[in-house]
Amino acid sequence: MTAATREIWFVTGSQHLYGPEALKQVADNARAVVAGLNGGGKLTVPLVFKPVMTTSDDIRALCLEANGNPACAGLVLWMHTFSPAKMWIGGLTQLRKPFVHLHTQANRDLPWATIDMDFMNLNQAAHGDREGGFMHTRMRLERKVVVGHWQDAEVHDRLGAWFRAADGWADLQGAKFVRWGDNMRNVAVTDGDKVAAEIRFGYSVLSHGVTELADAVGQIGDAEAERLCGEYEHQYEVGKDLRAGGAKRSALVEQARIELGMRSFLKAGGYKGFTTNFEDLGALKQLPGLAVQRLMADGYGFGAEGDWKTCTLLRAMKTMARGLKGGTSWMEDYTYHLEAGKELVLGAHMLEVCPSIAAAKPTLEVHALGIGGKADPARLVFSAPPGRGLNAALMDLGNRFRLLVNEVDVVVPPALPKLPVARAVWKPLPDFKTACAAWIYAGGAHHSSFTQALTPEHLRDFATIAGIELVNVGPGTDIERLRQELRWNEIYYHLGQGLGRV
């Protein structure tokens, strides 16, 4: 199932108390809401009208249908009239798709001069949705609540954020990710419980030896690799030494061969992302650099050093960010500038940063790499543009997964003539010392998914759908309050393991 075929269902609640004429009006109003939301330009997948729900049997049947339909990425629930919530128990106990509760009404303004009880009975989402909301809370159902008239721009924005999160979640269901080799030896945060992750997130992480990748790369002939090098010359700034006949052309051809081999392996296995490890390269002649960058640009998740959690998070974030301005990339907090009051973080890696975040046309270069023990690899070199962004990291804390988000202000970096890697430079919010302390107190990883396309709301909605903890560090963060919240969360998630939907 792809984003082009996914959809969200619009489900309206009512009851037979009001008669057939009122139910027809409810359905007509719901169709108008669906058309208006679809026409607002903020929904990434279509919103589909479903018949008005008036009985517990109909609700249960619809929820089971949603579960069994791979096209359905989630539901929007709205109680147009008073819909007794006990009717919804049978369906909601079975529902396995996420939902957002839209608290709105068909009319924006009340007709003060003519309003009567017929109008009141028809337009009573004010307490119909409260009845529904009570049951959602009583059943311990995680959901997003969006409040306001359905024509309001803010309502469209908030629903649009949830649609993107639901799309990213749907993309992970049944997804496969491949690890070529294991994670970097003795590193803690990149490891984790892949069984727990599959139970929680719905994807599987599978391991293949790097020898299998090397075999796939070995199947790529020189002519095929040279054709891809021709594409590179059109897309990037390529120096003379990498062009045909240049002194370093063979290094570029080898990276093209690696890219083609990786693509064939990923396509054959139906994988949506992958990890590599510079400690385990086998017969590969280079550490994959340019190849990884270009695969990320095409939407694949990636994690260096076997980091499968960041790989899968990156894939979800790339799915959520489709069509938005700004890029999304795998990232690492590499080193700091510690001038008092002007502290900065230099984010980079040896090679693997996605060109979707490039401020200008990347340059394609080959340089020595003092790690991995292989030949000099090709890579794209660029800087990220200034503007607001965020870093997100997913950690396995043993009894739960935590999604940690830090909002940042990306700045134009100083000249870096001797640093031939892709990079981003930012000021973490609310300030360097608070942000770094908060990240460390929260157990944040040194790898992250960096984006200038998504906002904290997208990640908050994703965490709600996934049922995982979210910790946001940004404007207004206070260290002592954050530490206390982390302590409360430990209790909540410990006790929450024993809470059912009752």
mmCIF file of N, CA and C in Angstrom, residues 237-324:
data_model
loop_
_atom_site.group_PDB
_atom_site.id
_atom_site.type_symbol
_atom_site.label_atom_id
_atom_site.label_comp_id
_atom_site.label_asym_id
_atom_site.label_seq_id
_atom_site.Cartn_x
_atom_site.Cartn_y
_atom_site.Cartn_z
ATOM 1 N N GLU A 237 27.521 19.310 -8.910
ATOM 2 C CA GLU A 237 28.753 19.959 -9.357
ATOM 3 C C GLU A 237 29.886 18.940 -9.233
ATOM 4 N N VAL A 238 30.380 18.473 -10.362
ATOM 5 C CA VAL A 238 31.366 17.397 -10.389
ATOM 6 C C VAL A 238 32.696 17.938 -10.909
ATOM 7 N N GLY A 239 33.753 17.769 -10.129
ATOM 8 C CA GLY A 239 35.063 18.250 -10.528
ATOM 9 C C GLY A 239 35.656 17.455 -11.682
ATOM 10 N N LYS A 240 36.679 18.039 -12.333
ATOM 11 C CA LYS A 240 37.294 17.407 -13.503
ATOM 12 C C LYS A 240 37.896 16.053 -13.157
ATOM 13 N N ASP A 241 38.415 15.917 -11.930
ATOM 14 C CA ASP A 241 39.069 14.655 -11.580
ATOM 15 C C ASP A 241 38.089 13.498 -11.466
ATOM 16 N N LEU A 242 36.768 13.790 -11.396
ATOM 17 C CA LEU A 242 35.765 12.734 -11.328
ATOM 18 C C LEU A 242 35.045 12.514 -12.659
ATOM 19 N N ARG A 243 35.296 13.368 -13.621
ATOM 20 C CA ARG A 243 34.677 13.191 -14.919
ATOM 21 C C ARG A 243 35.425 12.128 -15.723
ATOM 22 N N ALA A 244 34.852 11.745 -16.849
ATOM 23 C CA ALA A 244 35.459 10.687 -17.668
ATOM 24 C C ALA A 244 36.917 11.015 -17.966
ATOM 25 N N GLY A 245 37.797 10.059 -17.674
ATOM 26 C CA GLY A 245 39.225 10.247 -17.891
ATOM 27 C C GLY A 245 39.945 10.898 -16.739
ATOM 28 N N GLY A 246 39.196 11.354 -15.711
ATOM 29 C CA GLY A 246 39.808 12.015 -14.562
ATOM 30 C C GLY A 246 40.523 11.036 -13.657
ATOM 31 N N ALA A 247 41.414 11.576 -12.835
ATOM 32 C CA ALA A 247 42.271 10.740 -11.999
ATOM 33 C C ALA A 247 41.481 9.937 -10.965
ATOM 34 N N LYS A 248 40.326 10.452 -10.542
ATOM 35 C CA LYS A 248 39.541 9.776 -9.507
ATOM 36 C C LYS A 248 38.236 9.185 -10.047
ATOM 37 N N ARG A 249 38.168 9.075 -11.361
ATOM 38 C CA ARG A 249 36.930 8.560 -11.957
ATOM 39 C C ARG A 249 36.599 7.158 -11.466
ATOM 40 N N SER A 250 37.585 6.318 -11.286
ATOM 41 C CA SER A 250 37.319 4.937 -10.883
ATOM 42 C C SER A 250 36.660 4.881 -9.504
ATOM 43 N N ALA A 251 37.010 5.838 -8.620
ATOM 44 C CA ALA A 251 36.382 5.874 -7.301
ATOM 45 C C ALA A 251 34.898 6.194 -7.425
ATOM 46 N N LEU A 252 34.553 7.083 -8.354
ATOM 47 C CA LEU A 252 33.156 7.429 -8.563
ATOM 48 C C LEU A 252 32.399 6.258 -9.180
ATOM 49 N N VAL A 253 33.018 5.588 -10.127
ATOM 50 C CA VAL A 253 32.385 4.424 -10.757
ATOM 51 C C VAL A 253 32.097 3.355 -9.709
ATOM 52 N N GLU A 254 33.005 3.170 -8.779
ATOM 53 C CA GLU A 254 32.792 2.155 -7.746
ATOM 54 C C GLU A 254 31.623 2.527 -6.839
ATOM 55 N N GLN A 255 31.486 3.808 -6.513
ATOM 56 C CA GLN A 255 30.357 4.217 -5.682
ATOM 57 C C GLN A 255 29.036 4.065 -6.443
ATOM 58 N N ALA A 256 29.075 4.295 -7.760
ATOM 59 C CA ALA A 256 27.882 4.064 -8.578
ATOM 60 C C ALA A 256 27.521 2.584 -8.583
ATOM 61 N N ARG A 257 28.537 1.738 -8.645
ATOM 62 C CA ARG A 257 28.297 0.298 -8.606
ATOM 63 C C ARG A 257 27.654 -0.100 -7.262
ATOM 64 N N ILE A 258 28.150 0.492 -6.181
ATOM 65 C CA ILE A 258 27.577 0.210 -4.867
ATOM 66 C C ILE A 258 26.119 0.663 -4.818
ATOM 67 N N GLU A 259 25.833 1.856 -5.335
ATOM 68 C CA GLU A 259 24.452 2.337 -5.328
ATOM 69 C C GLU A 259 23.528 1.392 -6.093
ATOM 70 N N LEU A 260 23.938 0.986 -7.264
ATOM 71 C CA LEU A 260 23.093 0.106 -8.076
ATOM 72 C C LEU A 260 22.902 -1.250 -7.410
ATOM 73 N N GLY A 261 23.970 -1.758 -6.776
ATOM 74 C CA GLY A 261 23.840 -3.025 -6.064
ATOM 75 C C GLY A 261 22.900 -2.915 -4.875
ATOM 76 N N MET A 262 23.009 -1.823 -4.143
ATOM 77 C CA MET A 262 22.118 -1.615 -3.001
ATOM 78 C C MET A 262 20.666 -1.485 -3.468
ATOM 79 N N ARG A 263 20.450 -0.739 -4.534
ATOM 80 C CA ARG A 263 19.091 -0.564 -5.039
ATOM 81 C C ARG A 263 18.469 -1.901 -5.452
ATOM 82 N N SER A 264 19.250 -2.717 -6.123
ATOM 83 C CA SER A 264 18.717 -4.003 -6.575
ATOM 84 C C SER A 264 18.381 -4.892 -5.386
ATOM 85 N N PHE A 265 19.225 -4.879 -4.361
ATOM 86 C CA PHE A 265 18.990 -5.676 -3.155
ATOM 87 C C PHE A 265 17.737 -5.202 -2.431
ATOM 88 N N LEU A 266 17.605 -3.887 -2.252
ATOM 89 C CA LEU A 266 16.456 -3.326 -1.542
ATOM 90 C C LEU A 266 15.164 -3.584 -2.296
ATOM 91 N N LYS A 267 15.216 -3.429 -3.606
ATOM 92 C CA LYS A 267 14.008 -3.654 -4.413
ATOM 93 C C LYS A 267 13.597 -5.118 -4.381
ATOM 94 N N ALA A 268 14.564 -6.011 -4.517
ATOM 95 C CA ALA A 268 14.253 -7.444 -4.526
ATOM 96 C C ALA A 268 13.662 -7.888 -3.191
ATOM 97 N N GLY A 269 14.139 -7.307 -2.103
ATOM 98 C CA GLY A 269 13.652 -7.693 -0.781
ATOM 99 C C GLY A 269 12.461 -6.905 -0.294
ATOM 100 N N GLY A 270 12.055 -5.873 -1.043
ATOM 101 C CA GLY A 270 10.936 -5.051 -0.621
ATOM 102 C C GLY A 270 11.233 -4.242 0.625
ATOM 103 N N TYR A 271 12.489 -3.808 0.788
ATOM 104 C CA TYR A 271 12.897 -3.087 1.988
ATOM 105 C C TYR A 271 12.652 -1.588 1.842
ATOM 106 N N LYS A 272 12.297 -0.951 2.970
ATOM 107 C CA LYS A 272 12.054 0.487 2.987
ATOM 108 C C LYS A 272 13.181 1.262 3.656
ATOM 109 N N GLY A 273 14.208 0.582 4.078
ATOM 110 C CA GLY A 273 15.344 1.238 4.688
ATOM 111 C C GLY A 273 16.417 0.232 5.019
ATOM 112 N N PHE A 274 17.575 0.726 5.467
ATOM 113 C CA PHE A 274 18.721 -0.155 5.667
ATOM 114 C C PHE A 274 19.711 0.500 6.622
ATOM 115 N N THR A 275 20.595 -0.326 7.148
ATOM 116 C CA THR A 275 21.715 0.164 7.943
ATOM 117 C C THR A 275 23.011 -0.394 7.383
ATOM 118 N N THR A 276 24.092 0.332 7.608
ATOM 119 C CA THR A 276 25.436 -0.138 7.272
ATOM 120 C C THR A 276 26.306 -0.009 8.520
ATOM 121 N N ASN A 277 27.518 -0.499 8.419
ATOM 122 C CA ASN A 277 28.455 -0.433 9.551
ATOM 123 C C ASN A 277 29.871 -0.401 8.999
ATOM 124 N N PHE A 278 30.595 0.677 9.277
ATOM 125 C CA PHE A 278 31.952 0.813 8.748
ATOM 126 C C PHE A 278 32.887 -0.268 9.281
ATOM 127 N N GLU A 279 32.516 -0.948 10.373
ATOM 128 C CA GLU A 279 33.337 -2.023 10.916
ATOM 129 C C GLU A 279 33.139 -3.341 10.163
ATOM 130 N N ASP A 280 32.123 -3.385 9.317
ATOM 131 C CA ASP A 280 31.787 -4.643 8.636
ATOM 132 C C ASP A 280 31.476 -4.331 7.181
ATOM 133 N N LEU A 281 32.524 -4.236 6.371
ATOM 134 C CA LEU A 281 32.365 -3.912 4.951
ATOM 135 C C LEU A 281 32.703 -5.074 4.033
ATOM 136 N N GLY A 282 33.293 -6.132 4.573
ATOM 137 C CA GLY A 282 33.564 -7.314 3.764
ATOM 138 C C GLY A 282 34.332 -6.984 2.504
ATOM 139 N N ALA A 283 33.802 -7.466 1.364
ATOM 140 C CA ALA A 283 34.481 -7.285 0.087
ATOM 141 C C ALA A 283 34.146 -5.951 -0.587
ATOM 142 N N LEU A 284 33.329 -5.111 0.051
ATOM 143 C CA LEU A 284 33.064 -3.803 -0.533
ATOM 144 C C LEU A 284 34.352 -2.991 -0.586
ATOM 145 N N LYS A 285 34.568 -2.310 -1.680
ATOM 146 C CA LYS A 285 35.812 -1.563 -1.848
ATOM 147 C C LYS A 285 35.769 -0.194 -1.181
ATOM 148 N N GLN A 286 34.566 0.310 -0.934
ATOM 149 C CA GLN A 286 34.403 1.612 -0.292
ATOM 150 C C GLN A 286 33.288 1.529 0.746
ATOM 151 N N LEU A 287 33.341 2.408 1.733
ATOM 152 C CA LEU A 287 32.184 2.618 2.590
ATOM 153 C C LEU A 287 31.119 3.325 1.767
ATOM 154 N N PRO A 288 29.890 2.818 1.729
ATOM 155 C CA PRO A 288 28.848 3.494 0.952
ATOM 156 C C PRO A 288 28.628 4.917 1.461
ATOM 157 N N GLY A 289 28.792 5.887 0.578
ATOM 158 C CA GLY A 289 28.616 7.281 0.929
ATOM 159 C C GLY A 289 27.589 7.929 0.025
ATOM 160 N N LEU A 290 28.011 8.270 -1.183
ATOM 161 C CA LEU A 290 27.092 8.831 -2.175
ATOM 162 C C LEU A 290 25.878 7.941 -2.364
ATOM 163 N N ALA A 291 26.094 6.637 -2.374
ATOM 164 C CA ALA A 291 24.987 5.697 -2.567
ATOM 165 C C ALA A 291 23.936 5.864 -1.479
ATOM 166 N N VAL A 292 24.373 5.969 -0.238
ATOM 167 C CA VAL A 292 23.447 6.139 0.878
ATOM 168 C C VAL A 292 22.733 7.477 0.780
ATOM 169 N N GLN A 293 23.461 8.520 0.448
ATOM 170 C CA GLN A 293 22.857 9.843 0.339
ATOM 171 C C GLN A 293 21.740 9.861 -0.697
ATOM 172 N N ARG A 294 21.978 9.248 -1.818
ATOM 173 C CA ARG A 294 20.977 9.263 -2.888
ATOM 174 C C ARG A 294 19.780 8.367 -2.563
ATOM 175 N N LEU A 295 20.014 7.272 -1.886
ATOM 176 C CA LEU A 295 18.895 6.415 -1.487
ATOM 177 C C LEU A 295 18.018 7.116 -0.454
ATOM 178 N N MET A 296 18.638 7.835 0.489
ATOM 179 C CA MET A 296 17.841 8.619 1.424
ATOM 180 C C MET A 296 17.022 9.668 0.697
ATOM 181 N N ALA A 297 17.612 10.313 -0.302
ATOM 182 C CA ALA A 297 16.896 11.340 -1.051
ATOM 183 C C ALA A 297 15.675 10.765 -1.757
ATOM 184 N N ASP A 298 15.706 9.479 -2.048
ATOM 185 C CA ASP A 298 14.564 8.811 -2.681
ATOM 186 C C ASP A 298 13.553 8.284 -1.665
ATOM 187 N N GLY A 299 13.792 8.517 -0.368
ATOM 188 C CA GLY A 299 12.813 8.161 0.644
ATOM 189 C C GLY A 299 13.162 6.972 1.509
ATOM 190 N N TYR A 300 14.282 6.316 1.261
ATOM 191 C CA TYR A 300 14.668 5.183 2.089
ATOM 192 C C TYR A 300 15.106 5.661 3.480
ATOM 193 N N GLY A 301 14.776 4.870 4.499
ATOM 194 C CA GLY A 301 15.318 5.108 5.817
ATOM 195 C C GLY A 301 16.753 4.629 5.877
ATOM 196 N N PHE A 302 17.541 5.244 6.760
ATOM 197 C CA PHE A 302 18.944 4.843 6.882
ATOM 198 C C PHE A 302 19.429 5.062 8.308
ATOM 199 N N GLY A 303 20.324 4.175 8.742
ATOM 200 C CA GLY A 303 21.026 4.343 9.997
ATOM 201 C C GLY A 303 22.451 3.854 9.848
ATOM 202 N N ALA A 304 23.400 4.681 10.207
ATOM 203 C CA ALA A 304 24.803 4.262 10.190
ATOM 204 C C ALA A 304 25.087 3.395 11.406
ATOM 205 N N GLU A 305 26.131 2.605 11.302
ATOM 206 C CA GLU A 305 26.622 1.797 12.427
ATOM 207 C C GLU A 305 25.557 0.858 12.984
ATOM 208 N N GLY A 306 24.689 0.373 12.093
ATOM 209 C CA GLY A 306 23.666 -0.587 12.494
ATOM 210 C C GLY A 306 22.488 0.015 13.235
ATOM 211 N N ASP A 307 22.334 1.333 13.224
ATOM 212 C CA ASP A 307 21.294 2.015 14.005
ATOM 213 C C ASP A 307 19.933 1.866 13.326
ATOM 214 N N TRP A 308 19.254 0.773 13.635
ATOM 215 C CA TRP A 308 17.990 0.468 12.959
ATOM 216 C C TRP A 308 16.840 1.334 13.474
ATOM 217 N N LYS A 309 16.914 1.813 14.707
ATOM 218 C CA LYS A 309 15.813 2.637 15.231
ATOM 219 C C LYS A 309 15.760 3.991 14.519
ATOM 220 N N THR A 310 16.921 4.623 14.325
ATOM 221 C CA THR A 310 16.929 5.887 13.587
ATOM 222 C C THR A 310 16.557 5.663 12.136
ATOM 223 N N CYS A 311 16.969 4.540 11.579
ATOM 224 C CA CYS A 311 16.596 4.186 10.203
ATOM 225 C C CYS A 311 15.085 4.145 10.033
ATOM 226 N N THR A 312 14.403 3.452 10.932
ATOM 227 C CA THR A 312 12.954 3.313 10.793
ATOM 228 C C THR A 312 12.241 4.626 11.077
ATOM 229 N N LEU A 313 12.752 5.395 12.052
ATOM 230 C CA LEU A 313 12.160 6.706 12.330
ATOM 231 C C LEU A 313 12.332 7.635 11.136
ATOM 232 N N LEU A 314 13.508 7.595 10.507
ATOM 233 C CA LEU A 314 13.742 8.444 9.338
ATOM 234 C C LEU A 314 12.768 8.112 8.221
ATOM 235 N N ARG A 315 12.523 6.829 7.990
ATOM 236 C CA ARG A 315 11.560 6.450 6.954
ATOM 237 C C ARG A 315 10.176 7.023 7.268
ATOM 238 N N ALA A 316 9.744 6.901 8.522
ATOM 239 C CA ALA A 316 8.438 7.442 8.893
ATOM 240 C C ALA A 316 8.397 8.949 8.705
ATOM 241 N N MET A 317 9.464 9.639 9.090
ATOM 242 C CA MET A 317 9.487 11.092 8.959
ATOM 243 C C MET A 317 9.535 11.526 7.507
ATOM 244 N N LYS A 318 10.234 10.788 6.665
ATOM 245 C CA LYS A 318 10.239 11.117 5.239
ATOM 246 C C LYS A 318 8.851 10.923 4.633
ATOM 247 N N THR A 319 8.150 9.887 5.067
ATOM 248 C CA THR A 319 6.782 9.690 4.596
ATOM 249 C C THR A 319 5.897 10.845 5.040
ATOM 250 N N MET A 320 6.026 11.244 6.294
ATOM 251 C CA MET A 320 5.221 12.349 6.816
ATOM 252 C C MET A 320 5.523 13.664 6.105
ATOM 253 N N ALA A 321 6.750 13.837 5.655
ATOM 254 C CA ALA A 321 7.186 15.128 5.105
ATOM 255 C C ALA A 321 6.954 15.265 3.612
ATOM 256 N N ARG A 322 6.399 14.259 2.966
ATOM 257 C CA ARG A 322 6.215 14.324 1.515
ATOM 258 C C ARG A 322 5.468 15.595 1.106
ATOM 259 N N GLY A 323 6.063 16.324 0.159
ATOM 260 C CA GLY A 323 5.410 17.506 -0.372
ATOM 261 C C GLY A 323 5.630 18.776 0.422
ATOM 262 N N LEU A 324 6.251 18.688 1.581
ATOM 263 C CA LEU A 324 6.512 19.869 2.390
ATOM 264 C C LEU A 324 7.844 20.500 1.997
#
